[in-house]
Amino acid sequence: MIVVEELRTKEDIAKALEFVGNSLFDQRVNQVEVLEALARKYNEHAHVLALLSDGMVVGLCAYYDNYVECAFISMLVIDRSVHHQGYGTKILQEVIHRCIDKRIRNIRLEVACRNCQAIAFYTKQGFRILKKDQEKMILEIGLCSGRQGMTEMNMEDKIIDFIKRNIVSTTEVSDCLGKDGVIPGLFPCTTGCHKVGKVKWVYAHNESNWSLHEQIKDIKEGNVIFVDTWKCGDRAVFGQLVSKYLLLYCRSEAIVVQGKLRDAAALIREKWPIWCMGYTPIGCFNTLPEEYVDEAWAEEHFQKYDGAVAICDDCGVVVIPKSQLNSLLLEKLQHIVKQEEIWFDRLDHHNENTFDIVCKKAYLDDENYMSKIIRAEKEV
């Protein structure tokens, strides 16, 4: 199985660099001191993705995404033993998808002019020559061109795309739903995550996660996995193993659990996008439960959640029902994003109080200001 995994510690990065060291540079560079310095630099400032084949490192990519305008790939190396098998494309596409999710507009990299193989690879992937001298060239790819056009999306995809691009918060989405849609009692395992995606609903029941394991055998990539519980008491539904399987191997967008989890230290350390109701070391049993799940409950919750859209951030989780995934909701989302921009602009630059901004909406009577807003929207 081929998977891409982000390396988050200096030790893991150093080991991976050593493993593919022969494919990196010439022998003068493949020294312990140099690799350790490189690992320290990448760990502090960059993202490092490892391409794993049956658990073994066969490729690495390090990139910087500190600027909204542009990300920079510092290194992309594939072990010589697995060249020409599509591995370079796989890890590069992972970088591109991550940069798109962060709304980064371009990706650049530097390559030696004599490295014809690398130049051919990158140009095939859509990169173009930005600058060039006798020794090296800068290649660039614009991410907008690699994204599916809005006219080609269905309404569900348009809404997900808009929320992702504009980092629309659960607060704003809830407001668009009439201050509704929140799943009570859910908190993030780590702060700073903003995730949105189509819900795949699964469940555990009767203090057992046997049926849950059955349901997640084949999970579609990119979904928010919504784990419901029935008669599981105060037990943890699962922990680190299932979380890693869903997020790294199945490439799920996020995990939402209507219950508790275990292995709290590992889940927090990994900074995985998981929302749950708390932690406990006492888990569910992984044996076949003697009782069946209540069919009426399962059908009701399946119809309610499966195929809906979930938004997850530091405030919790909000679910947009399938019945509201329509053009009206998209218009409300677009309106609230513009409204928030105006409100903060009036607060920061026009010395208005919140009563005039929020309640009276005095800015609507400022013809000069509103004409500028309308003109700016037309220019965009």
Coordinates of C-alpha atoms in Angstrom, one line a residue:
M1 CA 0.0 0.0 0.0
I2 CA 1.3 3.4 -1.0
V3 CA 0.5 6.3 1.5
V4 CA 1.7 9.8 2.1
E5 CA 2.4 10.7 5.7
E6 CA 3.6 14.0 7.2
L7 CA 6.7 13.7 9.4
R8 CA 6.4 15.9 12.5
T9 CA 9.5 15.4 14.5
K10 CA 13.2 16.1 13.7
E11 CA 14.1 12.5 14.5
D12 CA 11.6 11.1 12.0
I13 CA 12.7 13.6 9.3
A14 CA 16.4 12.7 9.9
K15 CA 15.7 9.0 9.6
A16 CA 13.8 9.5 6.4
L17 CA 16.6 11.7 4.9
E18 CA 19.1 9.1 5.8
F19 CA 17.0 6.3 4.2
V20 CA 16.8 8.1 0.8
G21 CA 20.2 9.8 1.2
N22 CA 21.7 8.0 -1.8
S23 CA 19.1 9.6 -4.1
L24 CA 19.4 13.1 -2.6
F25 CA 22.8 14.5 -3.5
D26 CA 26.4 13.3 -4.1
Q27 CA 28.4 11.5 -1.5
R28 CA 29.9 14.7 -0.1
V29 CA 26.5 15.8 1.1
N30 CA 25.4 12.5 2.5
Q31 CA 27.0 13.1 5.9
V32 CA 25.4 12.8 9.3
E33 CA 26.0 16.5 10.3
V34 CA 24.5 17.8 7.1
L35 CA 21.5 15.6 7.2
E36 CA 20.9 16.5 10.9
A37 CA 21.1 20.2 10.1
L38 CA 18.7 19.8 7.2
A39 CA 16.3 17.8 9.4
R40 CA 16.4 20.6 12.0
K41 CA 15.7 23.3 9.4
Y42 CA 12.8 21.4 7.9
N43 CA 11.3 20.5 11.2
E44 CA 11.3 24.2 12.3
H45 CA 10.2 25.9 9.1
A46 CA 8.8 23.4 6.5
H47 CA 6.4 20.6 5.9
V48 CA 8.0 17.2 5.2
L49 CA 5.9 14.5 3.5
A50 CA 7.1 10.9 3.3
L51 CA 5.9 8.5 0.6
L52 CA 5.6 5.0 2.2
S53 CA 5.5 1.7 0.4
D54 CA 4.5 -1.1 2.8
G55 CA 5.9 1.1 5.6
M56 CA 9.2 1.8 3.9
V57 CA 10.2 5.4 2.9
V58 CA 10.6 5.6 -0.9
G59 CA 10.1 9.3 -1.4
L60 CA 10.3 12.6 0.4
C61 CA 9.1 16.2 -0.3
A62 CA 9.8 19.2 1.8
Y63 CA 8.0 22.5 1.1
Y64 CA 7.5 25.9 2.7
D65 CA 4.0 27.5 2.8
N66 CA 4.7 30.6 4.9
Y67 CA 3.2 33.0 2.4
V68 CA -0.3 33.1 1.0
E69 CA 1.0 34.1 -2.4
C70 CA 3.4 31.3 -3.0
A71 CA 4.7 28.0 -1.6
F72 CA 8.2 26.7 -2.3
I73 CA 9.3 23.1 -2.8
S74 CA 12.7 22.8 -1.4
M75 CA 13.2 19.1 -2.1
L76 CA 11.4 16.3 -3.9
V77 CA 13.2 13.0 -4.1
I78 CA 12.1 9.5 -5.0
D79 CA 14.3 6.5 -4.3
R80 CA 16.0 5.3 -7.5
S81 CA 14.7 1.8 -7.1
V82 CA 11.1 2.9 -7.7
H83 CA 11.5 5.5 -10.4
H84 CA 9.0 5.7 -13.2
Q85 CA 6.1 4.2 -11.1
G86 CA 4.1 7.4 -10.6
Y87 CA 5.4 8.0 -7.0
G88 CA 6.7 11.4 -7.8
T89 CA 3.3 12.4 -9.2
K90 CA 1.5 11.1 -6.1
I91 CA 3.6 13.0 -3.6
L92 CA 3.5 16.2 -5.7
Q93 CA -0.2 16.1 -6.0
E94 CA -0.5 15.8 -2.2
V95 CA 1.5 19.0 -1.9
I96 CA -0.7 20.7 -4.5
H97 CA -3.9 19.6 -2.7
R98 CA -2.6 20.9 0.7
C99 CA -1.6 24.2 -0.8
I100 CA -5.0 24.6 -2.5
D101 CA -6.7 23.9 0.9
K102 CA -4.6 26.7 2.4
R103 CA -5.7 29.0 -0.5
I104 CA -2.1 29.4 -1.7
R105 CA -2.0 30.7 -5.3
N106 CA 1.3 29.4 -6.7
I107 CA 4.0 26.8 -6.1
R108 CA 7.5 27.4 -7.1
L109 CA 10.7 25.3 -7.1
E110 CA 14.3 25.6 -8.4
V111 CA 15.9 23.0 -10.7
A112 CA 19.3 22.8 -12.3
C113 CA 19.2 23.5 -16.1
R114 CA 21.2 20.3 -16.7
N115 CA 18.6 18.2 -14.9
C116 CA 16.5 17.4 -18.0
Q117 CA 14.6 14.5 -16.3
A118 CA 13.3 16.8 -13.5
I119 CA 12.4 19.6 -15.9
A120 CA 10.5 17.1 -18.1
F121 CA 8.7 15.8 -15.0
Y122 CA 7.6 19.1 -13.6
T123 CA 6.5 20.6 -17.0
K124 CA 4.4 17.5 -17.5
Q125 CA 2.7 18.2 -14.2
G126 CA 1.8 21.7 -15.3
F127 CA 4.8 23.8 -14.2
R128 CA 6.1 26.6 -16.4
I129 CA 9.5 28.4 -16.5
L130 CA 9.3 31.6 -14.5
K131 CA 13.0 32.6 -14.6
K132 CA 16.1 31.1 -16.1
D133 CA 19.9 31.6 -16.1
Q134 CA 22.8 29.5 -17.3
E135 CA 22.8 27.2 -14.3
K136 CA 19.3 27.0 -12.9
M137 CA 15.6 27.9 -13.5
I138 CA 12.6 28.7 -11.4
L139 CA 9.5 26.7 -12.3
E140 CA 6.0 27.7 -11.2
I141 CA 2.5 26.3 -11.3
G142 CA -0.7 28.4 -10.7
L143 CA -3.1 26.5 -8.4
C144 CA -6.3 28.2 -9.7
S145 CA -5.9 26.4 -13.1
G146 CA -5.6 23.1 -11.4
R147 CA -8.9 23.4 -9.6
Q148 CA -12.3 22.2 -10.8
G149 CA -14.3 25.1 -12.2
M150 CA -17.4 26.2 -10.2
T151 CA -19.6 25.7 -13.2
E152 CA -18.7 22.1 -13.3
M153 CA -19.6 21.5 -9.6
N154 CA -22.9 20.5 -8.2
M155 CA -24.3 22.6 -5.4
E156 CA -22.9 20.6 -2.6
D157 CA -19.4 20.9 -4.1
K158 CA -19.8 24.7 -4.6
I159 CA -20.8 25.1 -1.0
I160 CA -17.8 23.0 0.3
D161 CA -15.5 24.8 -2.1
F162 CA -16.7 28.3 -0.9
I163 CA -16.4 27.4 2.8
K164 CA -12.9 26.0 2.2
R165 CA -11.6 28.9 0.1
N166 CA -13.0 31.6 2.5
I167 CA -12.4 29.6 5.7
V168 CA -16.0 30.2 6.7
S169 CA -16.3 29.5 10.4
T170 CA -18.9 27.3 12.2
T171 CA -20.2 30.5 13.7
E172 CA -20.9 32.0 10.3
V173 CA -22.4 28.7 8.9
S174 CA -24.6 28.4 12.0
D175 CA -25.8 32.0 11.5
C176 CA -26.7 31.1 7.9
L177 CA -28.7 28.1 9.2
G178 CA -30.7 30.4 11.5
K179 CA -28.3 29.9 14.4
D180 CA -28.7 26.2 14.2
G181 CA -26.9 23.1 13.1
V182 CA -24.4 22.6 15.9
I183 CA -23.7 19.1 17.3
P184 CA -23.7 19.7 21.0
G185 CA -20.8 18.7 23.2
L186 CA -18.1 18.3 20.6
F187 CA -14.6 19.8 21.1
P188 CA -11.4 19.6 18.9
C189 CA -8.5 17.4 20.0
T190 CA -6.2 20.1 18.7
T191 CA -6.7 23.8 18.0
G192 CA -6.2 25.6 14.7
C193 CA -8.0 23.1 12.4
H194 CA -10.6 24.1 9.9
K195 CA -12.2 21.2 8.0
V196 CA -15.2 20.8 5.8
G197 CA -16.5 17.9 3.8
K198 CA -19.3 15.5 3.0
V199 CA -20.4 13.4 5.9
K200 CA -19.9 9.6 5.9
W201 CA -22.1 8.3 8.8
V202 CA -21.0 5.2 10.7
Y203 CA -21.8 3.9 14.2
A204 CA -20.7 1.7 17.1
H205 CA -23.3 0.1 19.4
N206 CA -23.8 -1.9 22.6
E207 CA -20.3 -1.1 24.0
S208 CA -18.7 -2.7 21.0
N209 CA -16.8 -1.2 18.0
W210 CA -17.1 -4.4 15.9
S211 CA -19.7 -3.0 13.5
L212 CA -17.7 0.2 13.2
H213 CA -14.6 -1.7 12.0
E214 CA -16.8 -3.4 9.5
Q215 CA -18.3 -0.1 8.2
I216 CA -14.9 1.6 7.7
K217 CA -13.3 -1.2 5.7
D218 CA -13.9 0.8 2.5
I219 CA -14.0 4.6 3.1
K220 CA -14.1 7.1 0.3
E221 CA -11.3 9.7 0.4
G222 CA -12.1 13.2 1.5
N223 CA -15.1 12.6 3.7
V224 CA -15.8 13.7 7.2
I225 CA -16.3 10.5 9.1
F226 CA -19.2 11.0 11.6
V227 CA -19.1 8.3 14.2
D228 CA -22.3 7.9 16.1
T229 CA -22.9 5.8 19.2
W230 CA -25.8 3.8 20.6
K231 CA -25.7 2.2 24.1
C232 CA -21.9 2.6 24.4
G233 CA -22.2 4.3 27.8
D234 CA -19.1 6.2 28.8
R235 CA -16.6 4.0 26.9
A236 CA -14.2 5.3 24.3
V237 CA -15.2 4.3 20.8
F238 CA -11.6 3.9 19.6
G239 CA -8.2 5.6 19.8
Q240 CA -5.0 6.1 17.9
L241 CA -5.1 3.0 15.6
V242 CA -8.5 3.8 14.0
S243 CA -7.7 7.5 13.9
K244 CA -4.5 6.9 12.0
Y245 CA -6.2 4.4 9.6
L246 CA -9.0 6.9 8.8
L247 CA -6.9 10.0 8.5
L248 CA -3.6 8.8 7.0
Y249 CA -4.5 5.6 5.1
C250 CA -8.1 6.4 4.0
R251 CA -7.3 10.1 3.7
S252 CA -10.5 11.3 5.4
E253 CA -11.0 15.0 5.8
A254 CA -11.7 14.8 9.6
I255 CA -13.2 12.6 12.3
V256 CA -16.3 13.6 14.3
V257 CA -17.2 11.3 17.2
Q258 CA -20.5 11.5 19.2
G259 CA -18.7 10.0 22.2
K260 CA -15.4 9.7 23.8
L261 CA -12.0 8.5 22.6
R262 CA -8.9 7.0 24.1
D263 CA -5.1 7.5 23.6
A264 CA -5.5 11.2 24.2
A265 CA -1.8 12.0 24.4
A266 CA -1.2 10.5 20.9
L267 CA -4.2 12.2 19.3
I268 CA -3.2 15.6 20.7
R269 CA 0.5 15.1 19.8
E270 CA -0.3 14.2 16.2
K271 CA -2.5 17.3 15.9
W272 CA -5.1 15.3 13.9
P273 CA -8.4 16.9 12.9
I274 CA -10.6 15.0 15.3
W275 CA -13.6 16.3 17.3
C276 CA -15.1 14.3 20.2
M277 CA -16.8 14.5 23.6
G278 CA -13.8 13.9 25.7
Y279 CA -11.4 11.1 26.7
T280 CA -11.3 7.9 28.8
P281 CA -8.9 5.0 28.9
I282 CA -11.8 2.5 29.1
G283 CA -12.7 1.5 25.5
C284 CA -15.4 -0.4 23.8
F285 CA -15.0 -4.1 23.2
N286 CA -13.9 -5.4 19.8
T287 CA -16.1 -8.4 19.9
L288 CA -19.4 -9.1 18.1
P289 CA -22.2 -7.6 20.2
E290 CA -24.9 -9.9 21.4
E291 CA -27.7 -7.3 20.7
Y292 CA -28.5 -5.7 17.4
V293 CA -28.6 -1.9 17.0
D294 CA -32.0 -0.3 17.1
E295 CA -33.0 -0.2 13.4
A296 CA -35.3 2.9 13.7
W297 CA -32.5 4.8 15.4
A298 CA -29.9 3.8 12.8
E299 CA -32.3 4.7 9.9
E300 CA -33.2 8.1 11.4
H301 CA -29.5 9.1 12.0
F302 CA -28.4 7.8 8.6
Q303 CA -31.0 9.9 6.9
K304 CA -30.1 12.9 9.0
Y305 CA -26.3 12.8 8.7
D306 CA -25.1 10.7 5.8
G307 CA -24.4 12.9 2.8
A308 CA -24.8 16.2 4.8
V309 CA -21.9 18.6 5.0
A310 CA -19.9 19.1 8.2
I311 CA -17.8 22.1 9.1
C312 CA -15.4 21.7 12.0
D313 CA -13.2 24.3 13.8
D314 CA -12.2 25.4 17.3
C315 CA -15.9 26.2 18.2
G316 CA -17.1 22.7 17.4
V317 CA -19.0 21.1 14.6
V318 CA -21.9 22.3 12.5
V319 CA -23.8 20.1 10.1
I320 CA -25.6 21.5 7.0
P321 CA -28.6 19.2 6.3
K322 CA -28.9 17.8 2.8
S323 CA -32.2 19.7 2.4
Q324 CA -30.3 23.0 2.8
L325 CA -27.5 22.3 0.3
N326 CA -29.0 24.7 -2.2
S327 CA -28.3 28.0 -4.0
L328 CA -30.1 30.0 -1.2
L329 CA -27.6 28.8 1.4
L330 CA -24.7 29.6 -0.9
E331 CA -26.0 33.1 -1.3
K332 CA -26.3 33.4 2.5
L333 CA -22.7 32.3 2.9
Q334 CA -21.5 34.7 0.3
H335 CA -23.5 37.5 2.0
I336 CA -22.2 36.8 5.5
V337 CA -18.6 36.7 4.4
K338 CA -19.0 40.2 2.8
Q339 CA -20.9 41.4 5.8
E340 CA -18.1 40.3 8.2
E341 CA -15.5 42.1 6.1
I342 CA -17.6 45.3 6.2
W343 CA -18.3 45.0 10.0
F344 CA -14.6 44.7 10.9
D345 CA -13.7 47.4 8.4
R346 CA -16.2 49.8 10.0
L347 CA -14.8 48.8 13.5
D348 CA -11.1 49.1 12.6
H349 CA -11.1 52.1 10.2
H350 CA -14.3 54.1 10.8
N351 CA -14.4 54.3 14.6
E352 CA -18.0 53.0 14.8
N353 CA -19.4 51.2 17.8
T354 CA -20.9 47.7 17.6
F355 CA -24.5 49.0 18.1
D356 CA -24.2 51.2 15.0
I357 CA -22.5 48.4 13.0
V358 CA -24.5 45.3 14.0
C359 CA -27.9 46.6 15.1
K360 CA -28.5 49.8 13.1
K361 CA -26.2 48.9 10.2
A362 CA -25.5 52.6 9.8
Y363 CA -23.0 51.9 7.0
L364 CA -25.9 51.2 4.6
D365 CA -26.8 54.9 4.8
D366 CA -23.2 55.9 3.9
E367 CA -23.7 56.2 0.1
N368 CA -20.0 57.0 -0.6
Y369 CA -18.9 53.9 1.4
M370 CA -21.4 51.5 -0.2
S371 CA -20.6 52.8 -3.7
K372 CA -16.9 51.9 -3.1
I373 CA -17.9 48.4 -1.9
I374 CA -20.1 47.8 -5.0
R375 CA -17.4 49.1 -7.3
A376 CA -14.7 46.9 -5.7
E377 CA -17.0 43.8 -6.1
K378 CA -17.4 44.6 -9.8
E379 CA -13.7 44.9 -10.3
V380 CA -13.2 41.5 -8.6

